[in-house]
CSV table of C-alpha atoms in Angstrom, one decimal:
chain,number,residue,atom,x,y,z
A,1,MET,CA,0.0,0.0,0.0
A,2,PHE,CA,1.4,3.4,-1.0
A,3,ILE,CA,0.9,5.6,2.1
A,4,TRP,CA,3.5,8.4,1.6
A,5,GLY,CA,3.8,10.8,-1.3
A,6,SER,CA,3.7,14.3,-2.6
A,7,GLY,CA,2.0,16.3,-5.3
A,8,HIS,CA,1.3,19.6,-6.8
A,9,LYS,CA,-2.0,21.6,-7.1
A,10,THR,CA,-3.0,24.8,-8.9
A,11,ILE,CA,-6.3,26.4,-8.0
A,12,ARG,CA,-7.4,29.2,-10.5
A,13,ILE,CA,-10.1,31.6,-9.5
A,14,PRO,CA,-11.5,34.2,-12.0
A,15,ILE,CA,-11.8,37.7,-10.7
A,16,HIS,CA,-14.4,39.8,-12.6
A,17,ASN,CA,-14.1,43.2,-10.8
A,18,ALA,CA,-10.3,43.4,-10.8
A,19,PRO,CA,-8.5,46.6,-11.4
A,20,PRO,CA,-7.1,47.1,-14.9
A,21,CYS,CA,-3.9,45.3,-15.9
A,22,GLY,CA,-0.7,47.3,-15.3
A,23,THR,CA,0.8,46.1,-18.6
A,24,CYS,CA,-1.9,46.2,-21.2
A,25,GLY,CA,-4.6,48.3,-19.4
A,26,GLY,CA,-7.3,45.8,-20.3
A,27,ASP,CA,-10.4,45.5,-18.1
A,28,THR,CA,-11.1,41.9,-19.1
A,29,LEU,CA,-11.2,38.9,-16.9
A,30,ARG,CA,-8.2,38.3,-14.6
A,31,SER,CA,-7.5,35.3,-12.5
A,32,ILE,CA,-5.8,34.5,-9.2
A,33,SER,CA,-3.7,31.3,-9.0
A,34,PHE,CA,-2.9,29.5,-5.8
A,35,ASP,CA,0.0,27.2,-6.7
A,36,TYR,CA,1.5,24.8,-4.1
A,37,ASP,CA,3.2,21.6,-3.5
A,38,TYR,CA,2.2,19.2,-0.7
A,39,SER,CA,3.2,16.0,1.0
A,40,HIS,CA,0.7,13.5,2.3
A,41,ILE,CA,0.2,10.4,4.4
A,42,PHE,CA,-2.7,8.2,3.3
A,43,TRP,CA,-3.8,10.9,0.8
A,44,LEU,CA,-5.7,12.6,3.6
A,45,PHE,CA,-3.2,14.2,6.0
A,46,LYS,CA,-1.5,16.8,3.9
A,47,GLY,CA,1.0,19.6,4.5
A,48,ILE,CA,1.6,22.5,2.2
A,49,LYS,CA,5.0,23.7,1.1
A,50,ASN,CA,6.3,26.1,-1.6
A,51,LYS,CA,3.0,28.1,-1.9
A,52,ALA,CA,2.8,30.9,-4.4
A,53,VAL,CA,-0.1,33.2,-5.2
A,54,SER,CA,-0.1,35.0,-8.5
A,55,ALA,CA,-2.5,37.2,-10.5
A,56,SER,CA,-2.6,36.9,-14.3
A,57,CYS,CA,-4.2,38.9,-17.1
A,58,GLU,CA,-6.2,36.9,-19.6
A,59,THR,CA,-5.7,39.5,-22.3
A,60,CYS,CA,-1.9,39.8,-22.4
A,61,GLY,CA,-0.9,36.9,-20.2
A,62,THR,CA,1.1,38.9,-17.7
A,63,VAL,CA,1.6,37.0,-14.4
A,64,VAL,CA,2.4,38.9,-11.2
A,65,ARG,CA,3.4,37.1,-8.1
A,66,LEU,CA,1.6,38.5,-5.0
A,67,GLU,CA,3.1,39.1,-1.6
A,68,ALA,CA,1.7,37.6,1.6
A,69,GLU,CA,-0.3,40.7,2.6
A,70,HIS,CA,-2.0,40.8,-0.8
A,71,GLU,CA,-2.8,37.1,-0.5
A,72,LYS,CA,-4.6,37.8,2.8
A,73,ASP,CA,-6.6,40.6,1.1
A,74,ILE,CA,-7.6,38.3,-1.7
A,75,VAL,CA,-8.7,35.5,0.7
A,76,ARG,CA,-10.7,38.1,2.7
A,77,THR,CA,-12.3,39.3,-0.6
A,78,LEU,CA,-13.2,35.8,-1.6
A,79,GLY,CA,-14.8,35.1,1.8
A,80,LYS,CA,-12.9,31.8,2.4
A,81,ASN,CA,-9.5,30.3,1.6
A,82,PRO,CA,-9.8,28.3,-1.7
A,83,ILE,CA,-7.2,25.8,-0.5
A,84,PRO,CA,-9.0,22.8,1.0
A,85,PHE,CA,-8.9,22.5,4.8
A,86,MET,CA,-7.1,19.1,4.9
A,87,ASP,CA,-4.5,20.4,2.4
A,88,ARG,CA,-3.8,23.3,4.8
A,89,TYR,CA,-4.2,21.6,8.2
A,90,GLY,CA,-4.1,17.8,7.5
A,91,ALA,CA,-0.7,17.4,9.2
A,92,VAL,CA,-1.9,19.2,12.3
A,93,VAL,CA,-5.0,16.9,12.4
A,94,LEU,CA,-2.8,13.8,12.2
A,95,LEU,CA,-0.6,15.1,15.1
A,96,LEU,CA,-3.7,15.8,17.2
A,97,LEU,CA,-5.0,12.3,16.5
A,98,VAL,CA,-1.7,10.7,17.6
A,99,ALA,CA,-1.5,12.9,20.7
A,100,ALA,CA,-5.1,12.0,21.6
A,101,TRP,CA,-4.4,8.3,21.2
A,102,ILE,CA,-1.2,8.5,23.3
A,103,THR,CA,-3.1,10.5,26.0
A,104,PHE,CA,-5.9,7.9,26.0
A,105,ALA,CA,-3.4,5.0,26.2
A,106,LEU,CA,-1.6,6.6,29.1
A,107,THR,CA,-4.6,7.5,31.1
A,108,ARG,CA,-6.6,4.3,30.5
A,109,PRO,CA,-4.1,1.5,30.2
A,110,CYS,CA,-6.7,-1.2,30.9
A,111,ALA,CA,-8.8,-0.1,28.0
A,112,VAL,CA,-5.8,-0.4,25.6
A,113,ASN,CA,-4.3,-3.6,27.0
A,114,PRO,CA,-6.5,-5.5,29.6
A,115,ASP,CA,-3.8,-8.2,30.1
A,116,SER,CA,-1.1,-5.8,31.1
A,117,GLN,CA,0.6,-6.0,34.5
A,118,VAL,CA,-0.9,-2.6,35.6
A,119,CYS,CA,-4.4,-4.0,35.1
A,120,ARG,CA,-3.7,-7.2,36.9
A,121,ASP,CA,-2.3,-5.3,39.9
A,122,SER,CA,-5.3,-3.1,40.1
A,123,ARG,CA,-7.8,-6.0,40.4
């Protein structure tokens, strides 16, 4: 079973009320691209790396890479982050699940292994 891997995603979102292009001055459709690499475990628990956000003009093809503060403004304008939750926070969810299991195993050893010495001593 293949449980570890990596991949690449590009999410393009059209922006209809964008300011005119700085190169050609066109008022036509522009788009924002969220471009990132990720690593995953079981295709569910993902972690993002090498994220880049860029704006492109559909008329002249000019691509401008956006800084972090502009990215926050765009996400605020869209209303939600277009990158899926498990792509952004999947690694954190996995760590929380492992920490919860360890906590459960340490606080309730008889539930995890009823034949252990600790459980026999407590009877």
